[in-house]
mmCIF file of C-alpha atoms and ligand atoms in Angstrom:
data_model
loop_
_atom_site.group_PDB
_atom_site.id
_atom_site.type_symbol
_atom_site.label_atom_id
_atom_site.label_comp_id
_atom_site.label_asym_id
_atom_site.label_seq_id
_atom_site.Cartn_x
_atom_site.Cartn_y
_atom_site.Cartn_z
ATOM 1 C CA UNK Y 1 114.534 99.503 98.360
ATOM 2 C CA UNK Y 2 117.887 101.307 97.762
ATOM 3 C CA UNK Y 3 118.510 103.479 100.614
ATOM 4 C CA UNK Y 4 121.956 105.010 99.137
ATOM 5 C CA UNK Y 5 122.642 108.641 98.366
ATOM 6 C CA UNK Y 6 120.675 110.360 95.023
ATOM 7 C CA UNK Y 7 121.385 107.211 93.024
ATOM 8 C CA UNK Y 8 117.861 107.123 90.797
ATOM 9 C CA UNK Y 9 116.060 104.780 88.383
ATOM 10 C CA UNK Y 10 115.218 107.857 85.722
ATOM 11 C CA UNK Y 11 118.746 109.323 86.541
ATOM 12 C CA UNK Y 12 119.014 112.478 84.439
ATOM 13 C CA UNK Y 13 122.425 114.655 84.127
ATOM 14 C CA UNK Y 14 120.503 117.687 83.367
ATOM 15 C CA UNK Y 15 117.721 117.163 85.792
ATOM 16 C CA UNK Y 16 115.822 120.426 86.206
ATOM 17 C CA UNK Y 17 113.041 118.624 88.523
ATOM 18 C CA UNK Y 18 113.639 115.988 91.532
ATOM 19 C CA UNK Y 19 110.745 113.836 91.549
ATOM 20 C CA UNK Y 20 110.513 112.181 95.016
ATOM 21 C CA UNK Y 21 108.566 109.851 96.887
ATOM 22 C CA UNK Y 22 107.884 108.469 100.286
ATOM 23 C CA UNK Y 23 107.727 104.803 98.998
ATOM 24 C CA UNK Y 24 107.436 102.414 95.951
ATOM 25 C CA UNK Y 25 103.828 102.383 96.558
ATOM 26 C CA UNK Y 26 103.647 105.998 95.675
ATOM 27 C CA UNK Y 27 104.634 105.407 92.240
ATOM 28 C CA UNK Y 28 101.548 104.390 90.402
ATOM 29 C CA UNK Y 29 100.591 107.966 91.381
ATOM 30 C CA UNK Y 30 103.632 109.886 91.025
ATOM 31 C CA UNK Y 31 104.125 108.677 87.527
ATOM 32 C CA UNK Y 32 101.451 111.073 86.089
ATOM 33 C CA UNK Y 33 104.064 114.004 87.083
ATOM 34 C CA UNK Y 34 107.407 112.284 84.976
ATOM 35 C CA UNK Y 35 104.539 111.737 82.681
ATOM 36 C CA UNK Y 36 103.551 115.288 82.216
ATOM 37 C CA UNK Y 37 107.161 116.414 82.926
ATOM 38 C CA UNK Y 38 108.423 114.196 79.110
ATOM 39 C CA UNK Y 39 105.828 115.476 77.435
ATOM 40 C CA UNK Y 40 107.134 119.298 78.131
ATOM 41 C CA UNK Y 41 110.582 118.233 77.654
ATOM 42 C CA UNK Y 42 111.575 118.722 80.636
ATOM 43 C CA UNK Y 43 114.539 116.378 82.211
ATOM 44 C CA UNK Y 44 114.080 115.423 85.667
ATOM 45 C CA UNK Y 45 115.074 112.624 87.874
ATOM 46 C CA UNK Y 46 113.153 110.381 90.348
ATOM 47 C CA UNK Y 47 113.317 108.318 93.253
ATOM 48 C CA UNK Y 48 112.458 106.948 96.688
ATOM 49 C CA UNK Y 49 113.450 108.778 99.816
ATOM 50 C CA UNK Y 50 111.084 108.450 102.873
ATOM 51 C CA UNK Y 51 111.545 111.075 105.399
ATOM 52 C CA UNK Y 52 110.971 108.328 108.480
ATOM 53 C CA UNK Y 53 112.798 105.049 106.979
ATOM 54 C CA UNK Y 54 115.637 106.817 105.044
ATOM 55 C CA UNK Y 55 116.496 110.058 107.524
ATOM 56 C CA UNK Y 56 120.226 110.240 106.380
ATOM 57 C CA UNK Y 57 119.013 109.721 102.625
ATOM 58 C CA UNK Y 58 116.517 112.762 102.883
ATOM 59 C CA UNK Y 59 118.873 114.568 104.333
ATOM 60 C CA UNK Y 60 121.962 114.076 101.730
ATOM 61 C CA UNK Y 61 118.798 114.404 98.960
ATOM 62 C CA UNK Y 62 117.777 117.829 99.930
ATOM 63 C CA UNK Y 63 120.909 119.790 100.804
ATOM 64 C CA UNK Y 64 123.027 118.149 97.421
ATOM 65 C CA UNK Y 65 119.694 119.154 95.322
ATOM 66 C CA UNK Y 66 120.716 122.641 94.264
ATOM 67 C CA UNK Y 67 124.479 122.329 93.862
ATOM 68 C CA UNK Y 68 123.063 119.195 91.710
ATOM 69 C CA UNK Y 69 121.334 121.687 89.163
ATOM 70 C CA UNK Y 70 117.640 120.788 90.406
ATOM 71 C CA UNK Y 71 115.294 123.761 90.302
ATOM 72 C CA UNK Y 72 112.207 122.504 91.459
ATOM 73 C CA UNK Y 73 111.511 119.299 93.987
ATOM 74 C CA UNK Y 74 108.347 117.256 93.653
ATOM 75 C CA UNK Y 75 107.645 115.324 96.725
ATOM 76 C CA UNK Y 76 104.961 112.617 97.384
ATOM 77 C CA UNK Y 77 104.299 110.947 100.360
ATOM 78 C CA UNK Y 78 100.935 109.288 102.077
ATOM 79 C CA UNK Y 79 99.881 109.374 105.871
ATOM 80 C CA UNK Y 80 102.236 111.117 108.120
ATOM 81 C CA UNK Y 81 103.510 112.959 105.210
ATOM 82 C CA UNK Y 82 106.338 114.261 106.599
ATOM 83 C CA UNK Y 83 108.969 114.008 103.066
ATOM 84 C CA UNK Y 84 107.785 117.314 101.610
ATOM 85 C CA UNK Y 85 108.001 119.556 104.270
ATOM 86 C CA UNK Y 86 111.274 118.351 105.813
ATOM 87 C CA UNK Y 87 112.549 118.530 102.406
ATOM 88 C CA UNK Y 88 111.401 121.944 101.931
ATOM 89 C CA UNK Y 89 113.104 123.026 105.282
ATOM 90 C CA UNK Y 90 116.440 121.413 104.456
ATOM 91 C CA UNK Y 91 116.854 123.604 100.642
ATOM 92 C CA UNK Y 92 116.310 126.822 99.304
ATOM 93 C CA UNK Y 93 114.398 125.621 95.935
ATOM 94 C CA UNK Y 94 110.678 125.311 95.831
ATOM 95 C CA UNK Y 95 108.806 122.051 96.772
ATOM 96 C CA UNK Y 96 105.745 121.017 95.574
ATOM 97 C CA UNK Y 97 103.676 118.748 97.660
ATOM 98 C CA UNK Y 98 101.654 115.583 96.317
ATOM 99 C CA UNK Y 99 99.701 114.680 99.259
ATOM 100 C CA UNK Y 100 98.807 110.850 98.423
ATOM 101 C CA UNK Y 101 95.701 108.494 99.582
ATOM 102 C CA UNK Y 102 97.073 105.536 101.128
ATOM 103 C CA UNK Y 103 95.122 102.527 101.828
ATOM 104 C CA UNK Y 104 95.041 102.898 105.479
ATOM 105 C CA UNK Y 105 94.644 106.840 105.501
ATOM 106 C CA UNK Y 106 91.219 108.931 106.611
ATOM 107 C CA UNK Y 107 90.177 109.553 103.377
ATOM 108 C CA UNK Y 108 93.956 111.111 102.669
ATOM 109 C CA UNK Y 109 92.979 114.403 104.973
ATOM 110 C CA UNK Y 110 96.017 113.022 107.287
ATOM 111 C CA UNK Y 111 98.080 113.656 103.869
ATOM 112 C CA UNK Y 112 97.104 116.859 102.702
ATOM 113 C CA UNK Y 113 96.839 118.092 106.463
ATOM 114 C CA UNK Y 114 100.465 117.225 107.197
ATOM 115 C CA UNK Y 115 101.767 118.666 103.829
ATOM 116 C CA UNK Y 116 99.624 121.816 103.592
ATOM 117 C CA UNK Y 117 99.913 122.902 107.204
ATOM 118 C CA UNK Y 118 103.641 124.374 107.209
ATOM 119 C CA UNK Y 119 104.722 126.949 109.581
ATOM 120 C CA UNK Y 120 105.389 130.455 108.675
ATOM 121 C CA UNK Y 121 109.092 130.554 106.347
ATOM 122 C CA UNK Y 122 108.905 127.094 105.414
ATOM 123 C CA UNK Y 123 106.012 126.709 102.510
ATOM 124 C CA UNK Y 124 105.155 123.751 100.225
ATOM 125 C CA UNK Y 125 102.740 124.435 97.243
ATOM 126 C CA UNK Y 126 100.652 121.519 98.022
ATOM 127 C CA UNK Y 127 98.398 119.970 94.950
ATOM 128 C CA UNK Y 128 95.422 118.233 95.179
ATOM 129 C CA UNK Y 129 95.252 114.696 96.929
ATOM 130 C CA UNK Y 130 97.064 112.191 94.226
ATOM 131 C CA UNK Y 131 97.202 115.568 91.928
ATOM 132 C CA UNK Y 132 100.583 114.216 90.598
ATOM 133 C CA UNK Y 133 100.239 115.733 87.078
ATOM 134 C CA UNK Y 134 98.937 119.044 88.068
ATOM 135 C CA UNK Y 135 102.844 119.268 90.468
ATOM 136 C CA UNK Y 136 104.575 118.311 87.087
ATOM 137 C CA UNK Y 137 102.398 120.982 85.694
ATOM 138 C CA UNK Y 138 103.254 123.338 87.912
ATOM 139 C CA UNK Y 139 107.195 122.509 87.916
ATOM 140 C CA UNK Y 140 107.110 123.101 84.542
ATOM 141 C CA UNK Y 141 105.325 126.191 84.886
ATOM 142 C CA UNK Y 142 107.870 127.124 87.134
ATOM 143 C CA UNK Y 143 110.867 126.472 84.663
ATOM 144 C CA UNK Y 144 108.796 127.884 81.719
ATOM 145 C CA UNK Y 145 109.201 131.231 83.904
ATOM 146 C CA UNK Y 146 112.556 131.724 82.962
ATOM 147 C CA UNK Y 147 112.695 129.092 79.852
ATOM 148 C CA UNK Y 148 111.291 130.713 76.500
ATOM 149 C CA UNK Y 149 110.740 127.095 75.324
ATOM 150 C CA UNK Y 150 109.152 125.310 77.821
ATOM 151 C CA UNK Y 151 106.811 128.883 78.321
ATOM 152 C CA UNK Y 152 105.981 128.648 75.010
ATOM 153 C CA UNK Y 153 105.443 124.853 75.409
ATOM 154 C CA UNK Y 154 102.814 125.687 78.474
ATOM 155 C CA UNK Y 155 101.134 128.382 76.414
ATOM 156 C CA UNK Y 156 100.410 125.692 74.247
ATOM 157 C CA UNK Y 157 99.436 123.870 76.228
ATOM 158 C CA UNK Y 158 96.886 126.167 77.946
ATOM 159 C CA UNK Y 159 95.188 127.271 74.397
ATOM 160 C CA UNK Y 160 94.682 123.117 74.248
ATOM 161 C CA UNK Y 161 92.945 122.817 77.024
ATOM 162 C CA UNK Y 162 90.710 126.113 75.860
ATOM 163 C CA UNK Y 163 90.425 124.230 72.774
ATOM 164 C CA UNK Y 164 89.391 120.982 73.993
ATOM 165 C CA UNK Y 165 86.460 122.611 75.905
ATOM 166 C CA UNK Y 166 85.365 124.714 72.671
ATOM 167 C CA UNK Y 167 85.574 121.611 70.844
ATOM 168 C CA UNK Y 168 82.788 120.253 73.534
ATOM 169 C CA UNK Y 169 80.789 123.135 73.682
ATOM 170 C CA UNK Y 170 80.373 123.251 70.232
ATOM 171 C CA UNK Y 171 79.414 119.357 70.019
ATOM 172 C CA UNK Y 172 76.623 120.260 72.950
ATOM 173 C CA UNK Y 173 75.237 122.856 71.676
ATOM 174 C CA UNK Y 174 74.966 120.825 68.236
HETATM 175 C C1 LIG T 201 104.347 106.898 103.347
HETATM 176 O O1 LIG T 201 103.635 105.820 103.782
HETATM 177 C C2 LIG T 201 104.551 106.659 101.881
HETATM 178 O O2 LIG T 201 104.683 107.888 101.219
HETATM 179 C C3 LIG T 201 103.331 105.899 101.463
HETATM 180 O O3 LIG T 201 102.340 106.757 100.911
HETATM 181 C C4 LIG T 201 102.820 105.310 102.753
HETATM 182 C C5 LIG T 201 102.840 103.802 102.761
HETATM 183 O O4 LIG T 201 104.133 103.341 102.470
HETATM 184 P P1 LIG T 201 104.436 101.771 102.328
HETATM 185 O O5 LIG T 201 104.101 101.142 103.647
HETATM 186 O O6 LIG T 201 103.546 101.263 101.208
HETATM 187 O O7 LIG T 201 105.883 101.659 101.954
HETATM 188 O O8 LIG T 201 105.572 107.030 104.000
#
């Protein structure tokens, strides 16, 4: 595992979204949010920092983020998931929390507990358990705020998803 400063495998120049994650294990999930994150055409960059192994790494990740051009942080992490809210208390852009099942976890309440339970000043929009694409989702939403295109891109999107379930409905109902 590299352990050096922001160095990434999806390295982007114009990264708008950090995708991180507390290990290599988390990237069978994780991968649904750089998934969803292409298809709006939205650069971002990802990599492994864990908040317990890599300390220093975290550290140097979160406070060079913004001056980096990052608007929005995705973080992942399983059990003791400690990478999204440390992150969120070391910048001054939003985090998103992926709380993530791992194969020794209580059913993954131990994730989403220690993501979604933040104290007062220091929040993390935590998704569903292994909800990677709905974070990417919601990154993007966050961009498309302020970005006609990728807005437009999400209205889209939403009138697809109306679509799709019309499209059912109609095939139900015969
Ligand atoms: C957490 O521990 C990681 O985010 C991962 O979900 C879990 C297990 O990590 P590995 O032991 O597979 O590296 O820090």
């Amino acid at each position: 595992m590299n352990t050096q400063p922001p160095t990434t495998n999806h390295q982007q120049q114009t990264a708008l979204v950090g995708i991180i994650m507390g290990s290599d294990s988390d990237l069978p999930v994780m991968q649904a949010a750089a998934d969803i994150l292409q298809q709006f055409g939205i650069d971002f960059e990802l990599t492994v920092v864990s908040a317990h192994r890599t300390p220093q790494r975290m550290f140097q990740y979160a406070q060079g983020a913004r001056g980096r051009g990052l608007k929005v942080i995705i973080a992942g992490a399983g059990g003791a998931a400690h990478l999204p809210g440390m992150v969120a208390s070391l910048t001054p852009l939003p985090v998103i929390g992926v709380p993530i099942k791992s194969s020794n976890s209580i059913d993954g309440w131990d994730s989403v507990l220690s993501i979604l339970q933040m104290p007062n000043g220091v929040p993390v929009a935590t998704v569903a358990l292994n909800a990677a694409k709905n974070a990417g989702i919601l990154a993007a939403q966050l961009i498309g705020a302020f970005d006609e295109t990728v807005g437009n891109r999400m209205a889209e999107y939403k009138l697809q998803l109306e679509a799709e379930v019309n499209q059912k409905v109609a095939t139900l109902q015969g």
